[in-house]
Short mmCIF file of C-alpha atoms in Angstrom, two decimals:
data_model
loop_
_atom_site.label_atom_id
_atom_site.label_comp_id
_atom_site.label_asym_id
_atom_site.label_seq_id
_atom_site.Cartn_x
_atom_site.Cartn_y
_atom_site.Cartn_z
CA MET O 1 -14.03 1.73 33.11
CA LEU O 2 -17.11 3.08 31.70
CA ALA O 3 -18.13 6.38 32.00
CA ALA O 4 -20.98 5.59 34.38
CA ASP O 5 -18.73 4.22 36.89
CA VAL O 6 -16.06 7.06 36.82
CA THR O 7 -16.44 8.80 40.22
CA ARG O 8 -12.83 10.60 40.18
CA ALA O 9 -11.35 12.44 37.43
CA ALA O 10 -8.70 10.84 35.64
CA GLY O 11 -5.77 11.23 32.57
CA ILE O 12 -2.33 10.64 31.45
CA LEU O 13 0.43 12.71 33.22
CA THR O 14 3.48 12.50 31.69
CA VAL O 15 6.64 13.17 33.95
CA LYS O 16 9.45 14.97 33.25
CA ASN O 17 12.84 14.93 34.34
CA GLU O 18 15.23 17.80 33.40
CA SER O 19 18.24 16.35 35.05
CA ASP O 20 20.89 14.56 33.16
CA ALA O 21 22.39 13.30 36.58
CA SER O 22 19.93 10.20 37.64
CA GLY O 23 16.68 9.20 37.04
CA ILE O 24 13.94 8.97 39.59
CA THR O 25 11.21 6.51 40.87
CA ILE O 26 7.99 8.62 42.19
CA PRO O 27 5.72 5.92 43.85
CA ARG O 28 2.56 5.31 43.53
CA GLY O 29 0.31 7.93 45.67
CA THR O 30 2.35 10.36 45.01
CA ARG O 31 0.14 14.16 45.30
CA PHE O 32 0.50 16.25 41.57
CA THR O 33 -0.99 19.42 42.07
CA ALA O 34 -2.32 21.79 39.65
CA ARG O 35 -5.06 24.78 39.65
CA GLY O 36 -5.50 24.34 43.10
CA ASN O 37 -6.62 20.62 42.76
CA ALA O 38 -4.78 17.72 43.95
CA TYR O 39 -4.29 14.08 42.22
CA LEU O 40 -2.41 11.05 42.93
CA SER O 41 -0.51 8.74 40.66
CA THR O 42 -2.20 5.16 40.33
CA GLU O 43 1.17 3.48 40.01
CA ASP O 44 4.95 3.81 40.45
CA VAL O 45 6.44 5.78 37.54
CA ALA O 46 10.33 5.77 36.80
CA VAL O 47 11.58 8.63 35.04
CA PRO O 48 14.78 8.43 33.37
CA PRO O 49 17.45 10.98 33.48
CA ALA O 50 17.57 13.68 30.79
CA HIS O 51 20.06 12.67 27.36
CA ALA O 52 21.85 14.96 25.36
CA MET O 53 20.71 15.28 21.90
CA GLY O 54 22.89 15.18 18.21
CA ASP O 55 23.55 19.03 18.88
CA GLY O 56 24.49 19.04 22.69
CA THR O 57 20.96 20.13 24.04
CA LEU O 58 19.47 18.13 26.95
CA MET O 59 16.34 16.26 26.12
CA ALA O 60 14.20 15.98 29.78
CA GLY O 61 13.55 12.25 30.27
CA SER O 62 10.01 11.45 30.21
CA GLN O 63 7.38 8.89 31.26
CA ASP O 64 3.96 8.75 31.27
CA VAL O 65 1.52 7.67 34.43
CA CYS O 66 -2.09 7.90 35.34
CA ILE O 67 -3.38 10.34 38.21
CA GLU O 68 -6.48 10.05 39.61
CA ALA O 69 -8.22 12.97 41.46
CA GLU O 70 -8.03 13.11 45.34
CA VAL O 71 -11.35 14.11 45.84
CA GLU O 72 -14.45 12.41 43.86
CA GLY O 73 -16.66 14.66 41.44
CA PRO O 74 -16.67 16.64 38.22
CA GLU O 75 -14.93 19.60 39.89
CA GLN O 76 -11.93 17.55 39.49
CA THR O 77 -12.21 17.89 35.43
CA LEU O 78 -9.44 19.87 33.79
CA THR O 79 -9.38 21.19 30.04
CA GLY O 80 -6.10 21.66 28.02
CA ALA O 81 -2.79 21.18 28.83
CA GLN O 82 -1.30 22.28 32.06
CA GLN O 83 1.73 21.90 34.00
CA PHE O 84 1.65 19.84 37.47
CA GLN O 85 3.71 20.12 40.48
CA ILE O 86 4.63 16.96 42.21
CA GLU O 87 4.93 17.00 45.93
CA GLY O 88 7.37 15.52 48.11
CA LEU O 89 10.31 16.47 46.31
CA ASP O 90 13.52 18.39 47.81
CA ALA O 91 14.18 21.66 46.55
CA GLU O 92 16.51 20.39 43.65
CA GLN O 93 14.35 18.08 42.44
CA SER O 94 11.66 20.11 42.11
CA ARG O 95 13.57 22.37 39.94
CA ASN O 96 13.88 19.27 37.77
CA LEU O 97 10.76 17.40 38.03
CA TYR O 98 7.14 18.29 36.95
CA GLY O 99 4.48 16.88 35.15
CA GLN O 100 2.67 17.73 31.92
CA GLY O 101 -0.56 16.81 31.25
CA ASP O 102 -3.37 16.93 29.02
CA ALA O 103 -7.58 17.00 29.72
CA ILE O 104 -8.35 15.42 33.24
CA THR O 105 -11.75 13.98 32.54
CA MET O 106 -14.56 11.93 33.72
CA GLN O 107 -14.93 10.05 30.53
CA LYS O 108 -14.77 6.31 30.06
CA GLN O 109 -11.20 5.13 30.89
CA ASN O 110 -10.16 3.24 27.95
CA TYR O 111 -6.87 1.08 27.05
CA ARG O 112 -5.72 1.29 31.07
CA GLY O 113 -4.63 -1.85 31.77
CA LEU O 114 -4.81 -3.36 35.35
CA ASP O 115 -2.04 -5.01 37.12
CA ALA O 116 -4.20 -7.47 39.27
CA SER O 117 -3.85 -11.15 39.37
CA TYR O 118 -5.76 -14.21 40.53
CA GLU O 119 -5.10 -17.83 41.31
CA PHE O 120 -8.63 -19.78 40.15
CA ASP O 121 -8.52 -22.74 42.46
CA VAL O 122 -10.35 -25.33 40.77
CA ASP O 123 -11.60 -27.22 43.66
CA SER O 124 -13.08 -24.23 45.72
CA GLU O 125 -13.82 -22.63 42.90
CA THR O 126 -12.72 -19.15 44.08
CA TYR O 127 -9.97 -16.62 42.91
CA ARG O 128 -6.94 -15.93 44.96
CA LYS O 129 -5.11 -12.98 45.03
CA THR O 130 -1.64 -12.74 44.10
CA ASP O 131 1.10 -10.02 44.10
CA PRO O 132 0.47 -7.98 41.33
CA LEU O 133 1.71 -7.70 37.70
CA THR O 134 5.25 -5.39 37.34
CA THR O 135 3.65 -4.02 34.24
CA SER O 136 -0.34 -2.81 33.86
CA ARG O 137 -1.68 -4.46 30.73
CA TRP O 138 -4.76 -4.14 28.78
CA TYR O 139 -5.50 -7.53 26.97
CA PRO O 140 -1.76 -9.42 27.97
CA THR O 141 -1.26 -12.89 26.36
CA LEU O 142 -0.36 -15.64 28.95
CA VAL O 143 1.31 -19.22 28.53
CA GLY O 144 2.14 -21.81 30.80
CA LEU O 145 5.73 -22.48 30.94
CA PRO O 146 6.98 -25.78 33.02
CA GLY O 147 6.77 -25.81 36.84
CA GLY O 148 3.97 -24.00 36.60
CA ARG O 149 5.30 -20.69 35.76
CA VAL O 150 3.28 -18.72 33.40
CA LEU O 151 4.79 -15.94 30.80
CA ALA O 152 2.94 -12.38 30.37
CA VAL O 153 3.71 -10.66 27.04
CA SER O 154 2.01 -7.80 25.29
CA GLY O 155 -1.01 -5.48 26.18
CA LEU O 156 -1.94 -1.78 26.15
CA GLU O 157 -0.71 0.15 28.87
CA TYR O 158 -2.16 3.88 28.45
CA GLY O 159 -3.54 3.17 24.92
CA LYS O 160 0.30 2.57 23.70
CA ILE O 161 1.55 -1.28 23.41
CA ILE O 162 3.87 -2.61 25.85
CA ASP O 163 7.12 -2.48 23.87
CA GLY O 164 8.91 -5.77 24.54
CA ASP O 165 8.72 -5.52 28.44
CA ASN O 166 7.89 -9.39 29.50
CA GLU O 167 7.26 -10.59 32.61
CA VAL O 168 6.80 -14.37 34.16
CA TYR O 169 4.91 -15.36 37.17
CA GLU O 170 6.41 -17.52 39.72
CA PRO O 171 3.76 -19.55 41.90
CA SER O 172 6.06 -20.30 44.65
CA THR O 173 5.98 -16.89 46.04
CA ARG O 174 2.84 -15.69 43.90
CA SER O 175 4.73 -12.86 42.39
CA TRP O 176 5.43 -11.74 39.20
CA ASN O 177 8.91 -10.87 38.14
CA ASP O 178 10.13 -8.53 35.03
CA GLN O 179 12.40 -10.72 32.90
CA PRO O 180 14.49 -8.19 30.90
CA GLU O 181 16.25 -11.05 29.27
CA LEU O 182 13.14 -11.83 27.42
CA ASP O 183 12.87 -8.45 25.99
CA ARG O 184 10.69 -9.00 22.71
CA TYR O 185 8.25 -7.01 21.12
CA PHE O 186 4.98 -8.38 20.57
CA PRO O 187 2.09 -7.09 18.42
CA THR O 188 -1.43 -6.83 20.58
CA TYR O 189 -3.11 -10.25 21.08
CA PRO O 190 -0.32 -12.81 20.18
CA SER O 191 -1.57 -16.29 20.24
CA LEU O 192 1.28 -18.47 22.31
CA PHE O 193 1.66 -22.03 22.66
CA ARG O 194 3.93 -24.59 24.17
CA LEU O 195 5.18 -26.90 21.63
CA ALA O 196 6.31 -30.69 22.54
CA ASP O 197 10.26 -29.71 22.51
CA GLY O 198 10.07 -27.02 25.14
CA HIS O 199 9.33 -24.17 22.30
CA ARG O 200 6.36 -22.14 22.27
CA LEU O 201 4.78 -20.54 19.08
CA SER O 202 2.92 -17.39 18.71
CA THR O 203 0.69 -16.56 15.57
CA ALA O 204 0.98 -13.19 15.86
CA GLY O 205 -2.12 -10.64 15.97
CA PRO O 206 -2.44 -7.60 13.80
CA THR O 207 0.26 -7.83 11.39
CA PRO O 208 -1.57 -7.32 8.26
CA ALA O 209 -0.70 -9.78 5.56
CA THR O 210 1.98 -11.65 7.00
CA ALA O 211 1.34 -15.12 8.54
CA ARG O 212 3.99 -14.76 11.49
CA THR O 213 5.10 -17.45 13.68
CA ARG O 214 7.79 -17.52 16.08
CA ARG O 215 9.22 -20.09 17.87
CA VAL O 216 10.31 -19.05 21.41
CA ALA O 217 12.69 -21.49 23.59
CA SER O 218 11.60 -22.18 27.42
CA ARG O 219 14.42 -24.25 28.60
CA GLY O 220 16.82 -21.76 29.24
CA SER O 221 15.98 -18.35 31.30
CA GLY O 222 17.48 -16.55 28.09
CA ILE O 223 16.22 -15.93 24.79
CA SER O 224 17.87 -14.19 21.70
CA ALA O 225 16.37 -13.91 18.61
CA THR O 226 17.48 -14.90 15.01
CA THR O 227 15.24 -15.04 11.89
CA ALA O 228 14.38 -17.85 9.82
CA GLY O 229 12.75 -16.79 7.08
CA PRO O 230 10.32 -14.27 6.24
CA THR O 231 7.47 -16.06 8.01
CA SER O 232 9.23 -17.23 10.81
CA MET O 233 11.26 -16.42 13.64
CA VAL O 234 12.93 -18.68 16.27
CA TRP O 235 14.18 -17.79 19.68
CA PRO O 236 17.01 -20.35 20.64
CA THR O 237 17.99 -21.18 24.01
CA ARG O 238 20.61 -19.85 26.18
CA SER O 239 21.32 -22.77 28.05
CA MET U 1 -5.23 -10.55 8.03
CA ASN U 2 -4.55 -11.58 11.29
CA GLU U 3 -5.67 -9.15 13.55
CA THR U 4 -9.32 -10.74 15.44
CA SER U 5 -8.41 -13.90 14.38
CA THR U 6 -8.15 -17.33 16.28
CA SER U 7 -5.46 -19.53 16.49
CA PHE U 8 -5.55 -23.04 18.39
CA LEU U 9 -3.53 -26.35 19.07
CA LEU U 10 -5.40 -29.01 17.07
CA ALA U 11 -5.70 -32.50 19.11
CA PRO U 12 -4.11 -34.60 20.17
CA ALA U 13 -1.35 -32.04 21.34
CA GLN U 14 1.57 -34.60 20.27
CA ASP U 15 0.42 -33.95 16.54
CA GLN U 16 1.86 -30.39 16.78
CA LYS U 17 -0.59 -28.71 14.29
CA VAL U 18 -1.37 -25.12 15.13
CA ALA U 19 -4.68 -23.56 13.18
CA ILE U 20 -5.55 -20.35 12.35
CA VAL U 21 -9.20 -18.89 11.12
CA GLY U 22 -10.78 -15.95 10.52
CA GLY U 23 -9.69 -12.25 11.41
CA GLY U 24 -9.56 -9.28 9.20
CA ALA U 25 -7.53 -6.26 8.35
CA GLY U 26 -5.83 -4.12 10.63
CA GLY U 27 -8.01 -1.55 12.66
CA ASP U 28 -11.89 -1.27 12.39
CA GLY U 29 -12.27 -2.01 8.58
CA GLU U 30 -14.95 -4.03 7.74
CA GLU U 31 -13.03 -6.99 5.96
CA SER U 32 -12.63 -10.16 6.94
CA THR U 33 -11.45 -13.68 5.96
CA SER U 34 -13.13 -17.44 6.01
CA ARG U 35 -9.55 -18.72 5.79
CA PHE U 36 -8.85 -21.58 7.70
CA SER U 37 -5.64 -22.89 7.69
CA VAL U 38 -3.00 -25.61 9.31
CA VAL U 39 0.31 -25.27 10.13
CA ASP U 40 2.32 -29.00 10.92
CA LEU U 41 5.09 -27.91 13.35
CA THR U 42 6.63 -31.60 12.86
CA ASP U 43 7.74 -30.53 10.02
CA PRO U 44 11.11 -29.07 9.31
CA ASP U 45 9.96 -26.46 7.10
CA PRO U 46 6.41 -25.87 8.82
CA ARG U 47 3.95 -23.62 6.77
CA TYR U 48 0.44 -22.70 7.23
CA GLU U 49 -1.75 -24.63 4.59
CA PRO U 50 -5.35 -24.23 3.57
CA ALA U 51 -7.35 -27.02 5.72
CA ALA U 52 -11.01 -25.73 5.33
CA ASP U 53 -13.21 -22.93 4.48
CA TYR U 54 -14.64 -21.35 7.27
CA PRO U 55 -18.69 -21.23 6.30
CA SER U 56 -18.48 -17.29 6.50
CA PRO U 57 -15.61 -14.28 6.61
CA ALA U 58 -15.77 -14.02 10.26
CA ARG U 59 -13.10 -12.37 13.69
CA TYR U 60 -13.07 -13.02 17.18
CA ILE U 61 -14.30 -16.77 16.24
CA SER U 62 -14.12 -18.92 19.75
CA ALA U 63 -12.60 -22.38 19.71
CA VAL U 64 -12.84 -24.51 22.62
CA THR U 65 -11.33 -28.26 22.03
CA LEU U 66 -13.40 -30.97 23.41
CA PRO U 67 -12.70 -34.27 24.69
CA ASP U 68 -12.95 -36.03 21.58
CA ASP U 69 -10.36 -34.04 20.25
CA HIS U 70 -12.53 -32.07 17.62
CA THR U 71 -12.52 -28.46 17.91
CA LEU U 72 -15.65 -26.35 18.23
CA LEU U 73 -15.83 -23.13 16.74
CA THR U 74 -18.45 -20.70 17.15
CA GLY U 75 -19.48 -17.10 17.49
CA GLY U 76 -17.61 -14.06 16.41
CA SER U 77 -18.94 -11.48 13.40
CA VAL U 78 -18.20 -10.98 9.86
CA GLY U 79 -17.74 -7.16 10.64
CA TYR U 80 -15.46 -5.26 13.37
CA ARG U 81 -16.92 -5.58 16.68
CA GLY U 82 -20.13 -7.41 15.32
CA ASN U 83 -20.78 -3.56 13.36
CA HIS U 84 -23.91 -3.20 11.58
CA GLN U 85 -25.60 -7.22 13.51
CA SER U 86 -23.07 -8.90 11.82
CA ASP U 87 -23.07 -11.30 14.65
CA LEU U 88 -22.67 -14.83 14.04
CA HIS U 89 -24.63 -17.79 15.61
CA LEU U 90 -23.04 -20.01 13.06
CA THR U 91 -20.91 -22.94 15.39
CA THR U 92 -18.75 -25.83 13.52
CA SER U 93 -16.74 -28.71 14.38
CA TYR U 94 -13.54 -29.19 13.13
CA ASP U 95 -12.19 -33.02 12.94
CA PRO U 96 -8.74 -32.72 13.00
CA GLN U 97 -8.21 -36.65 11.98
CA THR U 98 -10.43 -36.26 8.66
CA GLY U 99 -10.01 -32.76 8.12
CA THR U 100 -13.61 -32.00 8.03
CA LEU U 101 -15.16 -28.78 9.09
CA ALA U 102 -18.90 -29.55 9.86
CA GLU U 103 -21.59 -27.13 10.91
CA VAL U 104 -23.60 -27.80 14.31
CA ALA U 105 -26.05 -26.29 16.13
CA PRO U 106 -26.14 -22.46 16.09
CA THR U 107 -26.07 -20.63 19.41
CA ARG U 108 -28.94 -18.38 20.49
CA SER U 109 -27.02 -15.28 20.98
CA GLY U 110 -24.33 -13.37 19.14
CA ALA U 111 -21.29 -12.88 21.56
CA THR U 112 -18.99 -10.95 19.48
CA THR U 113 -15.22 -10.48 20.93
CA THR U 114 -15.97 -13.28 23.40
CA ARG U 115 -12.80 -14.60 22.56
CA ARG U 116 -12.38 -17.22 25.60
CA ARG U 117 -14.50 -20.05 25.96
CA CYS U 118 -13.47 -23.02 28.41
CA CYS U 119 -14.11 -26.48 28.11
CA CYS U 120 -16.24 -27.16 31.57
CA PRO U 121 -13.85 -29.92 33.64
CA THR U 122 -17.16 -31.84 34.07
CA ALA U 123 -17.46 -32.42 30.21
CA GLY U 124 -17.81 -35.68 28.92
CA SER U 125 -17.42 -37.62 32.28
#
């Protein structure tokens, strides 16, 4: 979103979980407060539990989420780092969960992927909204699969590469489904092609000096990876 | 030099050949390449081989495969995101049967990073 179109201050909040007992999903629209201002999260955020480090100390679980000011206007901008309270938690949760934010600004909102998804109807030349992607993606790569399904890989979320989290569109339900069994890292902007044997090929993006080619099997639902030489990689089917 | 390159399946699809054209160094470097290579995926040990030289180093080339099996290549820029007025109006047509790349009419406007162009459903009808 360009700066001229930004009406609400926004930024990235890191939600911390000091509890090693359980992770938590904080729903979209949760209010985060700091310095008397309120901000709403723009999507669900799943925060893992804290985990023990090698020296026995606990490292808080953490996950980033985008927040937007509840009301419009530049008065909602914040400079510098601050801690945010999370509303709607019980007493124990409040002790363990908090947000850490950097600047909240009215600046251009870069690399913030959308989870919006549409089918284009070539007969009526209109778009029809589908259920959202499970992950917001800035510049994902899509490739058609058998049966009208679509595989989505890569993209940035808040400026960070999505680390191997891929998903598949199911046309019968018009919904996207996370595919943990297809977990595989792709760089930004990979090109994917379906091949005649049911495989796909990817000619990868920004991996300097390595023309990387991958074959990806699509017959089964699962994929495991083996390397077939320095410049190619094969994903055989797990049928 | 694969960042901001363009790759596309050559027609006819049953030949199982993929081309890669242009691209540049990672990040916002000015360096770009004119390489145009093709890989034959029916080969048991497929490798990219030089197929033609693109007339200019280029990033962000748009590729559209036409109903006659040629692929039209157009636009892009020499530098990162068209920096230093490096938009390309250059347009070429690749014939996968003869492996030749022919220059055709240039575009009127530069269109850096317009990476997807579509073949209209009515084209060729």
